[in-house]
Amino acid sequence: MLALLSVSDKRGLVPFAQGLVRLGFELLSTGGTLAALQVAGVPAKKVSDYTQSPEILGGRVKTLHPRIHGGILGRPDHEGDQAEMTANGITPITLVAVNLYPFRQTVASGAPEAEVIEQIDIGGPAMVRASAKNFRHVTVVVDPDDYESVLLELERSRATSEDTRRRLMRKAFAHTAAYDASIAGWLSKEAGEPFPHELSLTFQRVQGLRYGENPHQRGAFYREHSAPDEPTVAFSRVLQGKELSYNNILDLDAALGLVLEFPEQPCAVIIKHNTPCGVALDESLVTAYRTARAIDEVSAFGGIVALNREVDRACAEALAETFLEAVIAPSYSAEAQQVLSAKKNLRLLEAGPGLASPTARPRAQLEARSVSGGLVLQDKDAVEPPLEWKVVSKRAPTPEEERALRFAWRVCKHVKSNAIVFSNGSRLLAAGGGQTSRVDSAKIAVARGGEALKGSAVASDAFFPFRDGLDEAARAGATCVVQPGGSVRDSEIIAAADEHGMAMVLTGVRHFRH
């Protein structure tokens, strides 16, 4: 029996090869894989010795040879194949363990183009695809995590089952498809082409989910192959708690995106059903959290919390006072973890030190949403283009009002349209969104905020189509307003602001969130 081993990921290689030799396999190998086997004392033949053809072009051509591909693709139950293999001295290769050049890792390292190009594997994908195509007769292994189960099956039955070979075939084609997608994605990025004519996306499954948004829906969680520079939910470390649910993941992502808006000082965000119900800043993280929770304690129950500084004991004790689904933070002190460990079901996620950086900001990246039969792709609404707010009212905002307006404007980006947000300079006061009319969002926010809205700032994610929404804000006590402008009734809206004595600024940028 003949097996070919050629891997860039050498985890578990030597024990796997030793097991194959014990089972009577003769091994063929190349390059670094062969060297690793020789160092370990595992007998293996160099592919070029087997093919009687030298490796050429600096190693670009090693396995592209009829004795290799004929051995992989030949069908022992096909009379014509067997005659040709015998005539050409080709031995069947019944097991192929190959994983591909580290293309993604090389890109992530910042290597120059020439070095990246050399990590585009040619022979590896050809062998993987050939082996997978001939799965009825060849066992193809692309993941070192499968070595142990393959060896156990070979030891037990002297062969792998068709079910196993089919499973490994599916994994092999997914492996080469993801590899090619990574190359295509890199080439598009290098060309400055964010929306290529053919789009290939590739993700790895992190975990299966008990269910999706509702118990009758199936679900799974996937992430990119390489961690991005910015903190993400997908690459956060889960320290404790129940398995993350579909809804937890969405809410954690929303919370993280909002807390990244305020890197300059400690910030606490509370999300419920993908909507902010508490946002506050303070020099003390525990005070920021208590302030955020007090904004809407009813909604905070069972909420998701994001914090942008390390959780200490005092903050952990405050978190433990309320039932929460999950918390995401840069890190947790040992004392904080001890306090929160009593909350066995509370999910704790550690996003890493990048979340605590005073320069952390939401990064521009692409986001995708599925629609029936397709996908829509766009730049994430992360960093606004440079802009100067334009004062259009008779009265300009005071410095304190401008601070409150900028806080409200950052938050309103994260509230479902039509979004209306009331705040002061350091905390959310009330928000309304997800309504079919802007005035209804304003009424909801006013009902929630009550007397707390006296002297507040108000932000609207898009222009006021009529003055009714602004009138609601003024009656609630707001003294200043920020909105994109651009309505055919802008002059009427501005006149209403002047009538109420409100300062109004226009951004020229809207923040719809559907």
Short mmCIF file of C-alpha atoms in Angstrom, two decimals:
data_model
loop_
_atom_site.label_atom_id
_atom_site.label_comp_id
_atom_site.label_asym_id
_atom_site.label_seq_id
_atom_site.Cartn_x
_atom_site.Cartn_y
_atom_site.Cartn_z
CA MET A 1 0.00 0.00 0.00
CA LEU A 2 1.25 3.43 -0.93
CA ALA A 3 0.52 6.72 0.89
CA LEU A 4 1.61 10.22 -0.09
CA LEU A 5 2.24 12.80 2.65
CA SER A 6 2.94 16.46 1.80
CA VAL A 7 1.78 18.99 4.39
CA SER A 8 2.52 22.56 5.44
CA ASP A 9 0.68 22.07 8.75
CA LYS A 10 2.81 19.44 10.45
CA ARG A 11 0.67 18.97 13.56
CA GLY A 12 0.47 15.25 14.31
CA LEU A 13 2.44 14.35 11.17
CA VAL A 14 5.02 12.04 12.74
CA PRO A 15 2.62 9.91 14.86
CA PHE A 16 0.32 9.59 11.85
CA ALA A 17 3.17 8.53 9.58
CA GLN A 18 4.46 6.06 12.18
CA GLY A 19 0.99 4.55 12.43
CA LEU A 20 0.76 4.16 8.65
CA VAL A 21 4.15 2.44 8.54
CA ARG A 22 3.03 0.01 11.27
CA LEU A 23 0.02 -0.82 9.10
CA GLY A 24 2.29 -1.67 6.16
CA PHE A 25 2.12 1.53 4.13
CA GLU A 26 5.08 2.69 2.09
CA LEU A 27 5.36 6.47 2.32
CA LEU A 28 6.10 9.02 -0.41
CA SER A 29 6.91 12.56 0.59
CA THR A 30 8.40 15.90 -0.46
CA GLY A 31 10.32 18.89 0.85
CA GLY A 32 9.83 19.89 4.48
CA THR A 33 7.47 16.98 5.14
CA LEU A 34 10.12 14.49 4.04
CA ALA A 35 12.75 16.24 6.16
CA ALA A 36 10.50 16.09 9.25
CA LEU A 37 9.91 12.38 8.71
CA GLN A 38 13.61 11.68 8.23
CA VAL A 39 14.52 13.54 11.42
CA ALA A 40 11.95 11.41 13.28
CA GLY A 41 13.36 8.22 11.75
CA VAL A 42 10.22 7.43 9.76
CA PRO A 43 11.09 5.67 6.47
CA ALA A 44 9.83 7.59 3.44
CA LYS A 45 10.79 7.82 -0.22
CA LYS A 46 11.35 11.13 -1.96
CA VAL A 47 8.73 11.70 -4.65
CA SER A 48 11.38 12.59 -7.24
CA ASP A 49 13.12 9.25 -6.60
CA TYR A 50 9.79 7.48 -7.08
CA THR A 51 8.90 9.32 -10.29
CA GLN A 52 12.48 9.34 -11.59
CA SER A 53 11.88 13.02 -12.44
CA PRO A 54 13.74 15.75 -10.58
CA GLU A 55 12.04 18.58 -8.75
CA ILE A 56 12.38 21.58 -11.05
CA LEU A 57 11.73 25.32 -11.18
CA GLY A 58 12.80 25.86 -7.61
CA GLY A 59 10.35 23.25 -6.31
CA ARG A 60 7.38 24.58 -8.26
CA VAL A 61 7.10 21.21 -10.02
CA LYS A 62 7.37 18.15 -7.77
CA THR A 63 4.21 16.05 -7.79
CA LEU A 64 2.78 16.96 -11.20
CA HIS A 65 3.70 13.61 -12.75
CA PRO A 66 1.75 10.64 -14.25
CA ARG A 67 3.10 8.20 -11.66
CA ILE A 68 1.61 10.39 -8.93
CA HIS A 69 -1.67 11.42 -10.50
CA GLY A 70 -2.13 8.09 -12.26
CA GLY A 71 -1.65 6.36 -8.91
CA ILE A 72 -4.25 8.63 -7.30
CA LEU A 73 -6.84 8.64 -10.10
CA GLY A 74 -6.54 5.03 -11.24
CA ARG A 75 -9.59 2.85 -10.59
CA PRO A 76 -8.76 -0.72 -9.52
CA ASP A 77 -12.17 -1.94 -10.69
CA HIS A 78 -11.73 -0.43 -14.16
CA GLU A 79 -10.10 -2.84 -16.66
CA GLY A 80 -8.73 -0.09 -18.89
CA ASP A 81 -7.23 1.85 -15.98
CA GLN A 82 -5.51 -1.24 -14.64
CA ALA A 83 -4.01 -2.13 -18.03
CA GLU A 84 -2.62 1.39 -18.49
CA MET A 85 -1.27 1.55 -14.96
CA THR A 86 0.51 -1.79 -15.42
CA ALA A 87 1.92 -0.72 -18.77
CA ASN A 88 3.29 2.51 -17.25
CA GLY A 89 4.57 1.08 -13.98
CA ILE A 90 2.06 3.02 -11.88
CA THR A 91 1.25 1.81 -8.36
CA PRO A 92 -2.09 2.77 -6.76
CA ILE A 93 -1.82 5.46 -4.06
CA THR A 94 -4.59 4.71 -1.59
CA LEU A 95 -4.06 7.45 0.98
CA VAL A 96 -3.14 11.10 0.42
CA ALA A 97 -2.49 13.48 3.31
CA VAL A 98 -2.02 16.99 1.95
CA ASN A 99 -2.68 20.47 3.23
CA LEU A 100 -1.77 23.52 1.26
CA TYR A 101 0.89 26.20 1.35
CA PRO A 102 0.26 28.80 4.11
CA PHE A 103 -1.15 31.44 1.77
CA ARG A 104 -3.39 33.21 4.33
CA GLN A 105 -0.64 33.30 6.94
CA THR A 106 1.79 34.79 4.44
CA VAL A 107 -0.69 37.51 3.49
CA ALA A 108 -1.37 38.25 7.17
CA SER A 109 2.36 38.63 7.82
CA GLY A 110 2.51 41.57 5.41
CA ALA A 111 4.88 39.78 3.05
CA PRO A 112 5.59 41.39 -0.33
CA GLU A 113 3.63 40.34 -3.41
CA ALA A 114 6.37 38.09 -4.81
CA GLU A 115 6.49 36.07 -1.60
CA VAL A 116 2.69 35.80 -1.46
CA ILE A 117 2.56 34.59 -5.06
CA GLU A 118 4.99 31.78 -4.23
CA GLN A 119 2.53 30.58 -1.58
CA ILE A 120 -0.12 29.87 -4.23
CA ASP A 121 -0.05 26.08 -4.19
CA ILE A 122 -0.42 24.22 -7.50
CA GLY A 123 0.50 20.58 -6.93
CA GLY A 124 -1.25 20.39 -3.55
CA PRO A 125 -4.73 21.34 -4.77
CA ALA A 126 -4.29 19.07 -7.79
CA MET A 127 -3.56 16.08 -5.54
CA VAL A 128 -6.36 16.93 -3.13
CA ARG A 129 -8.91 17.29 -5.91
CA ALA A 130 -7.74 14.13 -7.67
CA SER A 131 -7.92 12.14 -4.42
CA ALA A 132 -11.36 13.53 -3.59
CA LYS A 133 -12.62 12.75 -7.08
CA ASN A 134 -11.48 9.15 -6.68
CA PHE A 135 -12.86 8.89 -3.12
CA ARG A 136 -14.22 5.39 -3.76
CA HIS A 137 -10.64 4.14 -3.77
CA VAL A 138 -8.56 6.87 -2.08
CA THR A 139 -8.66 8.30 1.44
CA VAL A 140 -7.81 12.02 1.35
CA VAL A 141 -6.90 13.81 4.59
CA VAL A 142 -6.50 17.60 4.61
CA ASP A 143 -7.02 18.26 8.34
CA PRO A 144 -4.55 16.95 10.96
CA ASP A 145 -7.47 16.66 13.36
CA ASP A 146 -8.64 13.68 11.26
CA TYR A 147 -5.40 11.69 11.57
CA GLU A 148 -6.36 9.88 14.74
CA SER A 149 -9.79 8.71 13.56
CA VAL A 150 -8.40 7.59 10.18
CA LEU A 151 -5.65 5.57 11.89
CA LEU A 152 -8.11 3.97 14.30
CA GLU A 153 -10.35 2.91 11.42
CA LEU A 154 -7.43 1.54 9.43
CA GLU A 155 -6.18 -0.40 12.47
CA ARG A 156 -9.64 -1.83 13.08
CA SER A 157 -10.71 -2.64 9.53
CA ARG A 158 -7.54 -2.39 7.40
CA ALA A 159 -9.48 0.10 5.27
CA THR A 160 -11.60 3.21 5.63
CA SER A 161 -15.34 2.99 5.07
CA GLU A 162 -17.10 4.66 2.16
CA ASP A 163 -18.90 6.94 4.63
CA THR A 164 -15.55 8.10 5.98
CA ARG A 165 -14.12 8.65 2.50
CA ARG A 166 -17.22 10.62 1.48
CA ARG A 167 -16.92 12.80 4.58
CA LEU A 168 -13.25 13.42 3.89
CA MET A 169 -14.02 14.12 0.22
CA ARG A 170 -16.46 16.87 1.21
CA LYS A 171 -13.90 18.34 3.55
CA ALA A 172 -11.23 18.21 0.83
CA PHE A 173 -13.27 20.10 -1.74
CA ALA A 174 -14.26 22.68 0.91
CA HIS A 175 -10.55 23.04 1.74
CA THR A 176 -9.50 23.78 -1.84
CA ALA A 177 -12.53 26.02 -2.44
CA ALA A 178 -11.72 28.11 0.63
CA TYR A 179 -8.07 28.30 -0.45
CA ASP A 180 -8.99 29.56 -3.92
CA ALA A 181 -11.46 32.02 -2.41
CA SER A 182 -8.70 33.43 -0.24
CA ILE A 183 -6.49 33.95 -3.28
CA ALA A 184 -9.30 35.61 -5.22
CA GLY A 185 -10.11 37.83 -2.25
CA TRP A 186 -6.50 38.91 -1.86
CA LEU A 187 -6.18 39.70 -5.55
CA SER A 188 -9.37 41.81 -5.44
CA LYS A 189 -8.12 43.67 -2.38
CA GLU A 190 -4.75 44.32 -3.98
CA ALA A 191 -6.50 45.69 -7.06
CA GLY A 192 -8.68 47.98 -4.92
CA GLU A 193 -11.78 46.12 -6.08
CA PRO A 194 -14.08 45.66 -3.05
CA PHE A 195 -17.00 44.39 -5.14
CA PRO A 196 -15.60 41.91 -7.69
CA HIS A 197 -17.69 40.46 -10.50
CA GLU A 198 -17.47 36.99 -8.90
CA LEU A 199 -17.58 37.00 -5.10
CA SER A 200 -16.26 34.08 -3.08
CA LEU A 201 -16.56 34.17 0.71
CA THR A 202 -14.87 31.70 2.99
CA PHE A 203 -15.44 31.16 6.71
CA GLN A 204 -14.69 28.47 9.28
CA ARG A 205 -17.34 27.04 11.57
CA VAL A 206 -16.72 28.02 15.18
CA GLN A 207 -19.60 26.01 16.62
CA GLY A 208 -22.99 24.60 15.92
CA LEU A 209 -25.82 26.40 17.69
CA ARG A 210 -28.64 24.72 19.58
CA TYR A 211 -30.97 26.64 17.29
CA GLY A 212 -31.17 29.90 15.35
CA GLU A 213 -33.26 32.94 16.19
CA ASN A 214 -36.09 30.63 17.29
CA PRO A 215 -36.08 26.99 18.41
CA HIS A 216 -37.51 25.71 15.12
CA GLN A 217 -34.60 27.26 13.15
CA ARG A 218 -31.21 25.59 12.76
CA GLY A 219 -28.07 27.65 13.26
CA ALA A 220 -24.26 27.69 13.24
CA PHE A 221 -21.57 30.29 13.94
CA TYR A 222 -18.76 30.92 11.42
CA ARG A 223 -15.79 33.26 11.42
CA GLU A 224 -13.09 34.43 9.04
CA HIS A 225 -9.95 32.31 8.71
CA SER A 226 -7.67 35.02 10.14
CA ALA A 227 -8.35 37.37 13.04
CA PRO A 228 -8.66 41.02 11.96
CA ASP A 229 -6.74 43.77 13.74
CA GLU A 230 -9.79 45.14 15.56
CA PRO A 231 -11.58 43.36 18.42
CA THR A 232 -14.41 41.11 17.26
CA VAL A 233 -16.97 38.80 18.80
CA ALA A 234 -15.91 35.97 16.51
CA PHE A 235 -12.33 35.96 17.81
CA SER A 236 -13.06 36.77 21.45
CA ARG A 237 -12.20 34.18 24.06
CA VAL A 238 -15.16 32.71 25.95
CA LEU A 239 -14.15 32.47 29.59
CA GLN A 240 -17.31 30.99 31.11
CA GLY A 241 -21.03 30.50 30.76
CA LYS A 242 -23.53 28.68 28.60
CA GLU A 243 -22.95 28.17 24.92
CA LEU A 244 -23.48 31.34 22.93
CA SER A 245 -26.81 31.51 21.13
CA TYR A 246 -27.64 33.01 17.74
CA ASN A 247 -29.25 36.04 19.41
CA ASN A 248 -26.36 36.42 21.88
CA ILE A 249 -23.91 36.67 19.00
CA LEU A 250 -25.93 39.34 17.19
CA ASP A 251 -26.41 41.37 20.37
CA LEU A 252 -22.75 41.06 21.36
CA ASP A 253 -21.74 42.33 17.94
CA ALA A 254 -24.11 45.30 18.28
CA ALA A 255 -22.79 46.08 21.77
CA LEU A 256 -19.17 45.85 20.68
CA GLY A 257 -19.78 48.10 17.68
CA LEU A 258 -21.32 50.79 19.87
CA VAL A 259 -18.73 50.70 22.67
CA LEU A 260 -16.02 51.15 20.01
CA GLU A 261 -17.54 54.58 19.29
CA PHE A 262 -16.21 55.88 22.63
CA PRO A 263 -12.55 54.84 23.04
CA GLU A 264 -11.43 58.01 24.79
CA GLN A 265 -12.78 57.09 28.24
CA PRO A 266 -14.45 54.20 30.09
CA CYS A 267 -17.76 53.33 28.44
CA ALA A 268 -20.56 50.88 29.20
CA VAL A 269 -23.16 49.77 26.66
CA ILE A 270 -26.24 47.66 27.31
CA ILE A 271 -28.04 46.07 24.36
CA LYS A 272 -31.42 44.37 24.34
CA HIS A 273 -32.80 42.81 21.16
CA ASN A 274 -30.09 44.53 19.09
CA THR A 275 -31.11 47.96 20.42
CA PRO A 276 -29.17 50.19 22.85
CA CYS A 277 -31.00 50.64 26.15
CA GLY A 278 -28.05 52.05 28.09
CA VAL A 279 -24.88 53.94 27.10
CA ALA A 280 -22.74 55.96 29.50
CA LEU A 281 -19.25 57.39 29.92
CA ASP A 282 -17.38 58.05 33.14
CA GLU A 283 -13.84 58.11 34.46
CA SER A 284 -14.80 55.03 36.49
CA LEU A 285 -15.94 51.93 34.59
CA VAL A 286 -18.22 50.77 37.40
CA THR A 287 -19.90 54.19 37.51
CA ALA A 288 -20.32 54.14 33.72
CA TYR A 289 -22.00 50.74 33.99
CA ARG A 290 -24.28 51.71 36.88
CA THR A 291 -25.27 54.87 35.00
CA ALA A 292 -26.00 52.92 31.81
CA ARG A 293 -28.06 50.37 33.72
CA ALA A 294 -30.07 53.06 35.49
CA ILE A 295 -31.23 54.54 32.16
CA ASP A 296 -33.65 51.63 31.65
CA GLU A 297 -33.30 49.01 34.36
CA VAL A 298 -36.28 47.03 33.10
CA SER A 299 -34.72 46.57 29.65
CA ALA A 300 -31.26 45.98 31.12
CA PHE A 301 -32.56 42.78 32.76
CA GLY A 302 -31.39 39.92 30.53
CA GLY A 303 -29.31 42.31 28.44
CA ILE A 304 -25.91 42.16 26.79
CA VAL A 305 -23.13 44.40 28.16
CA ALA A 306 -20.02 45.73 26.41
CA LEU A 307 -17.25 47.48 28.35
CA ASN A 308 -14.09 49.04 26.96
CA ARG A 309 -11.78 48.78 29.97
CA GLU A 310 -10.67 45.82 32.11
CA VAL A 311 -13.39 44.65 34.48
CA ASP A 312 -12.20 44.97 38.08
CA ARG A 313 -13.77 43.60 41.24
CA ALA A 314 -16.04 46.63 41.81
CA CYS A 315 -17.42 46.47 38.27
CA ALA A 316 -17.85 42.70 38.50
CA GLU A 317 -19.89 43.09 41.69
CA ALA A 318 -22.12 45.63 39.95
CA LEU A 319 -22.56 43.30 36.96
CA ALA A 320 -23.50 40.46 39.30
CA GLU A 321 -26.39 42.47 40.74
CA THR A 322 -28.54 42.00 37.63
CA PHE A 323 -29.37 39.00 35.47
CA LEU A 324 -27.36 39.43 32.26
CA GLU A 325 -26.97 37.13 29.28
CA ALA A 326 -23.40 38.05 28.33
CA VAL A 327 -20.58 40.54 28.91
CA ILE A 328 -17.78 41.40 26.50
CA ALA A 329 -14.75 43.38 27.71
CA PRO A 330 -11.03 43.67 26.92
CA SER A 331 -10.12 41.58 29.98
CA TYR A 332 -11.14 40.67 33.53
CA SER A 333 -9.02 40.83 36.67
CA ALA A 334 -8.61 37.61 38.65
CA GLU A 335 -10.85 39.07 41.37
CA ALA A 336 -13.51 39.97 38.80
CA GLN A 337 -13.49 36.45 37.38
CA GLN A 338 -13.85 35.03 40.87
CA VAL A 339 -16.89 37.23 41.54
CA LEU A 340 -18.54 36.44 38.22
CA SER A 341 -17.82 32.72 38.41
CA ALA A 342 -20.79 32.47 40.78
CA LYS A 343 -22.99 33.38 37.78
CA LYS A 344 -22.56 29.99 36.12
CA ASN A 345 -24.72 30.77 33.09
CA LEU A 346 -23.31 34.25 32.45
CA ARG A 347 -21.26 34.24 29.28
CA LEU A 348 -18.00 36.18 29.64
CA LEU A 349 -16.09 37.11 26.50
CA GLU A 350 -12.57 38.55 26.49
CA ALA A 351 -11.98 40.63 23.36
CA GLY A 352 -8.34 41.50 24.06
CA PRO A 353 -6.37 44.68 24.82
CA GLY A 354 -7.28 46.34 21.52
CA LEU A 355 -10.73 47.10 22.92
CA ALA A 356 -9.20 49.11 25.77
CA SER A 357 -7.04 51.29 23.54
CA PRO A 358 -7.92 55.01 23.63
CA THR A 359 -7.42 55.01 19.85
CA ALA A 360 -9.71 52.06 19.16
CA ARG A 361 -12.41 52.87 16.62
CA PRO A 362 -14.84 50.90 14.48
CA ARG A 363 -12.91 49.92 11.35
CA ALA A 364 -14.11 50.29 7.78
CA GLN A 365 -14.87 46.81 6.46
CA LEU A 366 -17.46 45.09 4.33
CA GLU A 367 -20.67 43.68 5.73
CA ALA A 368 -23.03 41.28 4.00
CA ARG A 369 -26.70 40.45 4.43
CA SER A 370 -28.55 37.66 2.74
CA VAL A 371 -31.71 38.21 0.73
CA SER A 372 -33.82 35.63 -1.07
CA GLY A 373 -31.61 34.24 -3.81
CA GLY A 374 -28.74 36.62 -3.20
CA LEU A 375 -26.54 38.80 -1.06
CA VAL A 376 -26.12 42.53 -0.58
CA LEU A 377 -22.67 43.81 0.31
CA GLN A 378 -21.67 47.26 1.53
CA ASP A 379 -19.04 49.20 3.41
CA LYS A 380 -19.74 49.01 7.12
CA ASP A 381 -21.09 52.26 8.58
CA ALA A 382 -18.02 52.58 10.73
CA VAL A 383 -16.01 55.73 10.15
CA GLU A 384 -17.68 58.81 8.74
CA PRO A 385 -16.03 60.76 5.94
CA PRO A 386 -14.40 63.96 7.26
CA LEU A 387 -17.10 66.53 7.82
CA GLU A 388 -17.73 69.89 9.39
CA TRP A 389 -21.10 70.27 11.01
CA LYS A 390 -23.03 73.23 9.67
CA VAL A 391 -24.94 75.44 12.10
CA VAL A 392 -28.21 76.43 10.38
CA SER A 393 -30.21 77.85 13.28
CA LYS A 394 -30.06 81.40 14.60
CA ARG A 395 -28.40 80.11 17.73
CA ALA A 396 -25.21 78.05 17.68
CA PRO A 397 -24.87 75.22 20.19
CA THR A 398 -22.90 75.92 23.34
CA PRO A 399 -19.76 73.83 23.95
CA GLU A 400 -21.74 71.66 26.38
CA GLU A 401 -24.53 71.21 23.83
CA GLU A 402 -22.06 70.35 21.08
CA ARG A 403 -20.54 67.65 23.30
CA ALA A 404 -24.01 66.22 23.90
CA LEU A 405 -24.85 66.38 20.18
CA ARG A 406 -21.72 64.47 19.24
CA PHE A 407 -22.52 61.79 21.84
CA ALA A 408 -26.09 61.45 20.55
CA TRP A 409 -24.90 61.32 16.94
CA ARG A 410 -22.52 58.44 17.65
CA VAL A 411 -25.24 56.47 19.41
CA CYS A 412 -27.96 57.11 16.82
CA LYS A 413 -25.91 55.27 14.21
CA HIS A 414 -26.58 52.09 16.21
CA VAL A 415 -30.36 52.49 16.62
CA LYS A 416 -32.76 51.06 14.05
CA SER A 417 -34.24 53.60 11.66
CA ASN A 418 -36.14 55.82 12.02
CA ALA A 419 -33.78 56.62 14.92
CA ILE A 420 -34.30 59.39 17.46
CA VAL A 421 -31.79 59.61 20.32
CA PHE A 422 -31.77 61.95 23.33
CA SER A 423 -28.61 62.34 25.40
CA ASN A 424 -26.44 64.64 27.43
CA GLY A 425 -22.68 64.72 26.98
CA SER A 426 -21.99 61.45 28.76
CA ARG A 427 -25.03 59.20 28.61
CA LEU A 428 -28.00 58.09 26.61
CA LEU A 429 -31.27 59.43 28.00
CA ALA A 430 -33.79 57.75 25.70
CA ALA A 431 -34.05 56.33 22.19
CA GLY A 432 -36.79 55.42 19.79
CA GLY A 433 -36.34 53.53 16.56
CA GLY A 434 -37.55 50.81 14.24
CA GLN A 435 -40.76 52.70 13.49
CA THR A 436 -42.35 53.45 10.15
CA SER A 437 -42.52 57.18 10.92
CA ARG A 438 -39.97 59.45 12.55
CA VAL A 439 -42.54 61.17 14.73
CA ASP A 440 -43.54 57.79 16.24
CA SER A 441 -39.88 57.16 17.14
CA ALA A 442 -39.75 60.59 18.75
CA LYS A 443 -42.91 59.89 20.76
CA ILE A 444 -41.53 56.56 22.00
CA ALA A 445 -38.26 58.18 23.10
CA VAL A 446 -40.12 61.02 24.82
CA ALA A 447 -42.36 58.59 26.68
CA ARG A 448 -39.30 56.67 27.89
CA GLY A 449 -37.22 59.69 28.83
CA GLY A 450 -39.81 61.85 30.54
CA GLU A 451 -38.43 64.62 32.73
CA ALA A 452 -34.83 63.47 32.10
CA LEU A 453 -35.04 65.00 28.63
CA LYS A 454 -35.10 68.58 29.92
CA GLY A 455 -32.03 70.34 28.53
CA SER A 456 -31.03 67.35 26.37
CA ALA A 457 -29.59 67.03 22.89
CA VAL A 458 -31.46 65.06 20.22
CA ALA A 459 -30.10 63.27 17.16
CA SER A 460 -32.02 62.03 14.13
CA ASP A 461 -30.36 59.47 11.86
CA ALA A 462 -31.96 61.00 8.75
CA PHE A 463 -33.68 64.26 7.94
CA PHE A 464 -36.98 65.32 9.46
CA PRO A 465 -39.55 65.04 6.66
CA PHE A 466 -41.96 67.20 8.68
CA ARG A 467 -41.59 69.41 11.73
CA ASP A 468 -43.75 67.13 13.93
CA GLY A 469 -40.82 65.04 15.15
CA LEU A 470 -38.84 68.14 16.04
CA ASP A 471 -41.82 69.63 17.83
CA GLU A 472 -42.07 66.48 19.98
CA ALA A 473 -38.39 66.81 20.91
CA ALA A 474 -38.77 70.47 21.78
CA ARG A 475 -41.83 69.84 23.95
CA ALA A 476 -39.82 67.18 25.81
CA GLY A 477 -37.18 69.79 26.65
CA ALA A 478 -34.42 69.20 24.08
CA THR A 479 -32.43 72.39 23.47
CA CYS A 480 -30.38 71.34 20.44
CA VAL A 481 -30.61 68.93 17.53
CA VAL A 482 -28.29 67.24 15.04
CA GLN A 483 -29.58 65.75 11.79
CA PRO A 484 -28.29 65.18 8.24
CA GLY A 485 -30.55 67.70 6.47
CA GLY A 486 -31.52 67.31 2.83
CA SER A 487 -35.30 67.45 3.10
CA VAL A 488 -37.35 69.59 0.73
CA ARG A 489 -38.75 71.05 3.96
CA ASP A 490 -35.37 71.90 5.51
CA SER A 491 -36.26 75.58 5.68
CA GLU A 492 -39.47 74.73 7.54
CA ILE A 493 -37.59 72.46 9.96
CA ILE A 494 -34.92 75.10 10.60
CA ALA A 495 -37.61 77.71 11.20
CA ALA A 496 -39.23 75.36 13.73
CA ALA A 497 -35.91 75.01 15.57
CA ASP A 498 -35.60 78.79 15.72
CA GLU A 499 -39.18 79.04 16.92
CA HIS A 500 -38.31 76.72 19.82
CA GLY A 501 -34.99 78.47 20.48
CA MET A 502 -33.10 75.28 19.61
CA ALA A 503 -29.63 75.14 18.11
CA MET A 504 -29.56 72.97 14.97
CA VAL A 505 -26.58 71.51 13.13
CA LEU A 506 -26.59 69.54 9.87
CA THR A 507 -24.08 66.77 9.20
CA GLY A 508 -24.75 66.07 5.53
CA VAL A 509 -24.38 62.35 6.38
CA ARG A 510 -27.20 60.00 7.35
CA HIS A 511 -27.08 56.76 9.35
CA PHE A 512 -29.93 54.52 8.22
CA ARG A 513 -29.82 51.12 9.95
CA HIS A 514 -32.35 48.64 8.59
#
